Coordinates of C-alpha atoms and ligand atoms in Angstrom, one line a residue:
X1 CA 205.1 204.7 144.6
X2 CA 203.3 202.5 142.7
X3 CA 199.3 201.2 143.1
X4 CA 199.6 198.5 145.1
X5 CA 202.4 200.2 147.8
X6 CA 199.5 203.2 147.7
X7 CA 197.1 200.4 148.8
X8 CA 199.0 198.4 151.6
X9 CA 200.1 201.8 152.8
X10 CA 196.8 203.1 153.6
X11 CA 195.5 199.8 154.9
X12 CA 198.5 200.1 156.9
X13 CA 196.7 203.6 158.7
X14 CA 199.4 205.4 156.9
X15 CA 198.8 208.4 154.7
X16 CA 199.5 208.7 151.4
X17 CA 198.8 212.2 149.4
X18 CA 195.9 211.1 146.9
X19 CA 194.2 207.5 148.0
X20 CA 194.1 204.7 146.4
X21 CA 190.8 203.9 144.4
X22 CA 189.0 201.0 143.1
X23 CA 185.1 200.5 142.5
X24 CA 182.8 197.4 144.0
X25 CA 181.7 195.0 141.1
X26 CA 184.0 197.5 139.1
X27 CA 184.2 194.2 136.8
X28 CA 180.7 193.7 134.9
X29 CA 177.9 194.6 132.5
X30 CA 178.4 198.4 132.3
X31 CA 181.3 197.8 130.7
X32 CA 180.4 196.4 126.6
X33 CA 183.7 194.5 126.7
X34 CA 182.3 192.6 129.6
X35 CA 178.7 192.0 127.8
X36 CA 180.4 190.5 125.0
X37 CA 182.3 188.0 126.7
X38 CA 179.7 186.9 128.6
X39 CA 177.9 186.4 125.4
X40 CA 180.1 184.5 123.9
X41 CA 180.9 182.6 126.7
X42 CA 177.2 181.9 127.7
X43 CA 176.5 182.9 131.0
X44 CA 178.3 184.6 133.9
X45 CA 178.5 181.4 136.1
X46 CA 180.8 180.2 133.2
X47 CA 182.7 183.4 133.7
X48 CA 183.9 183.5 137.0
X49 CA 184.3 179.3 137.2
X50 CA 186.8 179.4 134.3
X51 CA 190.3 180.9 136.0
X52 CA 191.4 182.3 132.5
X53 CA 187.9 184.0 131.8
X54 CA 187.7 185.1 135.2
X55 CA 191.5 186.6 134.9
X56 CA 190.1 188.0 131.8
X57 CA 187.4 189.8 133.0
X58 CA 189.1 191.2 136.0
X59 CA 191.7 193.1 133.5
X60 CA 188.8 194.6 131.5
X61 CA 188.6 197.6 134.0
X62 CA 192.0 197.8 134.9
X63 CA 192.6 198.2 131.2
X64 CA 190.5 201.0 130.8
X65 CA 190.7 203.1 134.0
X66 CA 193.8 204.2 136.2
X67 CA 192.7 202.0 139.2
X68 CA 195.0 200.9 142.1
X69 CA 193.1 197.6 142.8
X70 CA 191.6 194.8 141.0
X71 CA 189.0 192.4 143.0
X72 CA 188.9 188.4 142.3
X73 CA 186.0 188.0 139.9
X74 CA 183.3 185.7 141.7
X75 CA 180.4 186.0 143.6
X76 CA 179.7 185.8 147.0
X77 CA 177.2 183.0 146.3
X78 CA 180.3 180.5 145.7
X79 CA 179.8 179.1 149.5
X80 CA 175.8 178.0 149.2
X81 CA 177.2 176.3 146.3
X82 CA 180.6 174.7 148.2
X83 CA 177.8 173.8 150.3
X84 CA 175.4 171.7 148.2
X85 CA 172.9 174.6 147.4
X86 CA 172.4 175.3 143.5
X87 CA 172.5 178.9 142.5
X88 CA 171.4 180.1 138.8
X89 CA 171.8 183.9 138.1
X90 CA 168.8 185.1 136.2
X91 CA 168.1 189.0 134.8
X92 CA 166.2 189.1 138.3
X93 CA 169.0 188.5 140.6
X94 CA 170.5 185.1 142.2
X95 CA 167.9 182.6 143.0
X96 CA 168.6 179.3 145.0
X97 CA 167.2 175.8 144.8
X98 CA 165.9 175.3 147.8
X99 CA 165.3 177.5 151.3
X100 CA 167.1 176.3 154.6
X101 CA 164.0 176.6 157.1
X102 CA 164.4 174.1 160.0
X103 CA 167.6 172.5 161.7
X104 CA 166.9 169.5 159.9
X105 CA 167.8 171.2 156.5
X106 CA 171.0 172.8 158.2
X107 CA 171.9 169.2 158.9
X108 CA 171.7 168.6 154.9
X109 CA 174.5 171.1 154.3
X110 CA 178.1 169.7 153.6
X111 CA 181.0 171.3 155.6
X112 CA 184.2 171.1 154.6
X113 CA 184.0 171.0 150.7
X114 CA 185.4 174.6 149.9
X115 CA 189.2 173.8 149.0
X116 CA 187.7 171.2 146.8
X117 CA 184.5 173.3 145.3
X118 CA 185.7 176.3 144.9
X119 CA 189.8 175.3 144.0
X120 CA 188.9 177.5 141.1
X121 CA 189.0 180.5 143.0
X122 CA 193.1 179.5 144.0
X123 CA 193.7 178.9 140.1
X124 CA 191.6 182.6 139.2
X125 CA 193.7 184.2 141.9
X126 CA 196.9 182.9 140.4
X127 CA 196.0 184.0 137.0
X128 CA 194.7 187.3 137.9
X129 CA 198.0 188.3 139.8
X130 CA 200.1 187.0 136.3
X131 CA 198.0 189.2 133.7
X132 CA 197.5 192.2 136.9
X133 CA 201.2 192.4 137.6
X134 CA 203.0 193.3 140.6
X135 CA 202.3 196.9 140.5
X136 CA 198.6 196.5 141.4
X137 CA 196.9 195.6 144.3
X138 CA 194.5 192.2 144.6
X139 CA 191.7 191.7 146.6
X140 CA 189.6 188.3 147.2
X141 CA 186.8 188.2 149.3
X142 CA 183.9 186.1 150.6
X143 CA 180.1 187.1 151.7
X144 CA 179.8 187.2 155.4
X145 CA 178.0 184.3 157.3
X146 CA 174.6 187.1 158.0
X147 CA 174.5 188.1 154.2
X148 CA 174.7 184.4 152.9
X149 CA 172.4 183.3 155.4
X150 CA 170.2 185.7 154.0
X151 CA 170.5 184.1 150.6
X152 CA 169.8 180.1 152.2
X153 CA 167.1 181.3 154.1
X154 CA 164.9 183.8 151.4
X155 CA 166.2 181.7 148.4
X156 CA 166.9 184.6 146.8
X157 CA 167.6 188.4 147.6
X158 CA 165.8 189.4 150.7
X159 CA 162.2 190.2 150.0
X160 CA 159.8 193.0 152.2
X161 CA 158.2 189.8 153.9
X162 CA 161.4 188.9 155.4
X163 CA 161.8 185.1 156.3
X164 CA 165.4 185.6 157.5
X165 CA 164.3 188.4 160.3
X166 CA 161.2 186.0 161.7
X167 CA 163.2 182.9 161.7
X168 CA 166.3 184.9 163.9
X169 CA 163.5 186.1 166.0
X170 CA 161.0 183.0 165.8
X171 CA 163.8 180.1 165.7
X172 CA 167.0 181.7 166.8
X173 CA 168.3 178.8 167.5
X174 CA 168.2 177.1 163.9
X175 CA 169.9 180.5 162.7
X176 CA 172.9 180.5 164.9
X177 CA 173.1 176.7 164.2
X178 CA 173.2 177.8 160.2
X179 CA 175.5 180.7 161.1
X180 CA 178.1 178.7 162.7
X181 CA 177.8 176.2 159.4
X182 CA 178.5 179.1 157.0
X183 CA 181.4 180.7 159.6
X184 CA 184.0 177.8 159.2
X185 CA 182.9 177.5 155.7
X186 CA 183.9 181.3 154.9
X187 CA 187.0 180.9 157.1
X188 CA 188.4 177.7 155.2
X189 CA 187.4 179.7 152.0
X190 CA 189.7 183.0 152.7
X191 CA 192.2 181.3 154.2
X192 CA 192.9 179.0 150.9
X193 CA 192.4 182.6 149.2
X194 CA 195.9 183.7 151.3
X195 CA 197.8 181.3 149.8
X196 CA 197.8 183.1 147.0
X197 CA 199.3 186.7 146.6
X198 CA 196.4 188.9 147.5
X199 CA 197.1 192.3 149.1
X200 CA 193.8 192.1 150.9
X201 CA 190.1 190.1 151.4
X202 CA 187.0 191.9 151.5
X203 CA 184.4 190.9 153.6
X204 CA 181.0 191.8 152.1
X205 CA 178.3 191.9 155.2
X206 CA 175.3 193.4 152.7
X207 CA 172.8 192.7 154.5
X208 CA 173.6 193.4 157.9
X209 CA 172.0 197.1 157.8
X210 CA 168.5 195.0 158.2
X211 CA 169.8 194.8 162.0
X212 CA 169.2 196.8 165.2
X213 CA 172.0 196.8 167.6
X214 CA 170.8 193.9 169.7
X215 CA 170.6 191.4 166.6
X216 CA 173.7 192.6 165.1
X217 CA 175.9 191.8 168.6
X218 CA 173.7 188.2 168.8
X219 CA 173.7 187.2 164.6
X220 CA 176.4 189.0 163.3
X221 CA 179.6 189.6 166.0
X222 CA 180.0 185.9 167.1
X223 CA 180.0 184.6 163.6
X224 CA 182.1 187.0 161.8
X225 CA 184.7 188.6 164.2
X226 CA 186.6 185.0 164.3
X227 CA 187.1 185.2 160.9
X228 CA 188.4 188.1 160.9
X229 CA 190.5 187.3 164.1
X230 CA 192.2 184.4 162.3
X231 CA 192.8 186.5 158.9
X232 CA 195.2 189.2 161.3
X233 CA 196.6 186.1 163.1
X234 CA 198.0 185.1 159.2
X235 CA 198.8 188.8 158.5
X236 CA 196.5 189.5 155.9
X237 CA 194.6 193.2 155.6
X238 CA 190.8 193.0 155.8
X239 CA 188.0 195.5 154.7
X240 CA 184.6 195.0 155.9
X241 CA 181.7 196.6 153.9
X242 CA 178.0 196.5 155.7
X243 CA 175.2 198.3 153.0
X244 CA 173.6 200.8 155.5
X245 CA 176.0 201.0 158.3
X246 CA 175.5 204.0 160.1
X247 CA 173.2 202.9 162.9
X248 CA 175.7 199.6 163.6
X249 CA 178.8 202.0 163.3
X250 CA 179.6 201.9 167.1
X251 CA 179.9 198.0 167.0
X252 CA 181.8 197.8 164.5
X253 CA 184.8 198.9 165.9
X254 CA 184.3 194.8 167.6
X255 CA 184.6 193.1 164.4
X256 CA 188.2 193.6 164.2
X257 CA 188.8 194.6 161.0
X258 CA 191.7 196.8 159.3
X259 CA 189.1 198.6 157.0
X260 CA 184.8 199.7 157.4
X261 CA 184.0 200.2 153.9
X262 CA 181.1 203.1 154.1
X263 CA 177.9 202.8 152.6
X264 CA 176.8 206.0 150.6
X265 CA 174.0 207.0 153.4
X266 CA 176.4 208.2 155.4
X267 CA 179.5 211.3 155.0
X268 CA 182.4 210.5 155.9
X269 CA 182.7 212.8 158.1
X270 CA 179.9 211.9 160.4
X271 CA 181.3 208.5 160.3
X272 CA 184.7 209.1 161.4
X273 CA 183.2 211.7 164.3
X274 CA 181.2 208.4 165.2
X275 CA 184.0 206.3 165.3
X276 CA 185.9 208.5 167.3
X277 CA 183.8 208.3 170.4
X278 CA 184.1 204.5 170.2
X279 CA 188.1 204.6 170.1
X280 CA 190.5 207.4 169.2
X281 CA 192.6 205.1 166.9
X282 CA 189.9 205.1 163.9
X283 CA 190.7 202.4 161.1
X284 CA 191.2 203.0 157.4
X285 CA 188.2 203.7 156.0
X286 CA 186.5 203.2 152.4
X287 CA 184.0 204.9 150.0
X288 CA 181.6 206.5 150.1
X289 CA 180.5 207.8 146.4
X290 CA 176.7 207.0 145.9
X291 CA 177.2 204.8 142.7
X292 CA 174.6 206.8 141.1
X293 CA 176.1 210.0 141.3
X294 CA 178.0 208.3 138.2
X295 CA 175.1 209.4 136.3
X296 CA 175.4 212.9 137.2
X297 CA 177.3 215.9 135.4
X298 CA 181.1 215.9 135.1
X299 CA 180.8 219.0 137.6
X300 CA 178.9 217.1 140.2
X301 CA 181.2 213.7 140.2
X302 CA 184.3 216.2 140.6
X303 CA 183.0 218.4 143.3
X304 CA 181.8 215.5 145.4
X305 CA 185.3 213.6 145.0
X306 CA 186.6 216.7 146.2
X307 CA 184.2 216.8 149.0
X308 CA 184.7 213.1 150.4
X309 CA 188.5 213.9 150.2
X310 CA 188.1 216.7 152.4
X311 CA 185.6 214.9 154.7
X312 CA 188.7 212.2 155.5
X313 CA 190.9 215.4 156.3
X314 CA 193.9 213.7 156.0
X315 CA 192.6 210.3 157.8
X316 CA 193.4 207.5 155.8
X317 CA 191.0 205.8 153.4
X318 CA 190.6 203.8 150.1
X319 CA 188.7 206.0 147.5
X320 CA 185.4 203.8 146.4
X321 CA 181.5 203.9 145.6
X322 CA 179.3 203.4 148.5
X323 CA 178.1 200.4 146.7
X324 CA 178.6 198.2 143.6
X325 CA 178.5 199.8 140.4
X326 CA 175.2 199.3 138.3
X327 CA 174.6 198.1 134.8
X328 CA 173.7 201.2 133.7
X329 CA 176.1 203.4 134.7
X330 CA 177.8 205.4 131.6
X331 CA 181.4 204.9 131.2
X332 CA 182.2 208.8 131.3
X333 CA 181.2 209.1 134.5
X334 CA 183.3 206.2 135.8
X335 CA 186.2 208.3 133.9
X336 CA 185.4 211.6 135.8
X337 CA 185.6 210.0 138.9
X338 CA 188.7 208.5 138.4
X339 CA 190.7 211.6 136.5
X340 CA 189.3 213.6 139.9
X341 CA 190.5 211.5 142.4
X342 CA 193.8 210.9 140.5
X343 CA 194.3 214.8 141.3
X344 CA 193.6 215.1 144.5
X345 CA 196.5 215.5 146.7
Ligands
CP3_1 O1 183.6 193.6 142.5 C1 184.3 192.7 141.7 O2 184.2 193.3 140.4 C2 184.0 191.4 142.1 C3 182.9 190.6 141.9 C4 182.0 190.5 142.2 C5 180.4 190.0 142.0 N1 179.7 190.0 142.7 C6 180.1 189.9 140.6 C7 178.9 189.8 139.7 C8 181.3 190.8 143.9 C9 182.5 191.0 144.8 C10 180.3 190.4 144.2 C11 179.5 190.5 145.9 C12 178.0 190.2 145.2 N2 177.5 189.6 144.9 C13 177.2 190.3 146.6 C14 177.7 191.7 147.6 C15 178.1 192.7 147.2 C16 176.7 193.9 146.8 O3 176.6 194.3 145.8 O4 176.1 193.9 147.8 C17 176.1 190.3 146.5 C18 174.6 190.6 147.3 C19 176.0 189.2 145.7 C20 174.6 188.3 145.0 C21 174.8 188.7 143.8 N3 175.1 188.5 142.7 C22 173.7 189.3 143.1 C23 172.2 190.0 143.8 C24 173.6 189.4 141.6 C25 172.5 190.2 140.7 C26 172.2 191.5 140.9 C27 173.2 191.7 139.4 O5 174.0 192.6 139.8 O6 173.1 191.4 138.5 C28 175.0 188.8 141.2 C29 175.5 188.6 140.2 C30 176.9 189.3 139.8 N4 177.8 189.2 140.7 C31 177.2 189.5 138.7 C32 178.4 189.9 138.6 C33 179.3 190.5 137.7 C34 176.1 189.8 137.2 C35 176.7 188.6 136.5 C36 176.0 188.7 135.0 O7 174.7 188.8 134.8 O8 176.8 188.7 134.2

């Protein structure tokens, strides 16, 4: 069984012995070869907008580690860009050139431009599949509507005085108008990605964990579920990730994904238990070592990999971190992690 077959089987809910493994943000700054290429080419944006460079970056972690899957090298903020809001990636995080505050602001956003503005994504996926070969899984992705709205309303990463949540309660109709616009674009973007040889798409709903169950059902589910449903109709497997999912897990069955990615806070056996009370047919899971644990001793990492595997107790899952890998992560921690996964059965 090659890596791709192992990944596909698990996404279909089959048991495969050791789980397939990949790492959120596996291509990036913790790798010296990434830092070197970015330095040479100038910026992150140059890398992801150039299909050959994006494919090269995607391959860097695959060459180093026994990973089973590679993920498109891009960013979730290409959607705001395609809607007419420029994004700058700075050391402190991304900055958007303007904030969306009113219904008039929403109306200035462009719709229907994704295919043209993000055509480089298709070329990147094609170049990536060429370099990757047929024996590894290839994953496409997008940000989810609520998480993208968060960046567009805040103008960057959310702050403590969250403008987005004030808008949610003060001007719910404006937020819903924005979410609908974004949802249409995300669907177009993901359908475009499925025209390439990919094995799954992951939807990143990083900021949805900030909501209570009322707001999740009102502002997340209606704008995300139709995207997952349309992908299901195209027979493409979907992975759905919320950072801080514990309190919302009882509502996530409604999202209609094939896989639920569990963040690092919740233990996998607890996640399984909560999901089982909703629906005895629990989906495939993904996760969930804390990215910070890769800084720990080899003994700690080995113990925790075996513990996560034991918590799943034969339930199909994809091994991963419970959020993206940090730029300061020691490569030796990643090596230990992957080696220990290879030793599972
Ligand atoms: O996983 C992968 O290897 C694929 C590529 C990928 C990137 N970003 C590359 C990236 C993916 C899937 C993302 C998703 C993403 N981007 C999310 C959702 C996942 C999550 O982490 O919660 C979010 C919220 C973003 C927005 C974003 N992009 C932030 C907050 C930042 C700054 C923080 C940081 O790590 O620098 C980025 C920049 C970014 N995205 C980099 C990379 C490799 C760093 C670019 C660089 O400086 O070279």
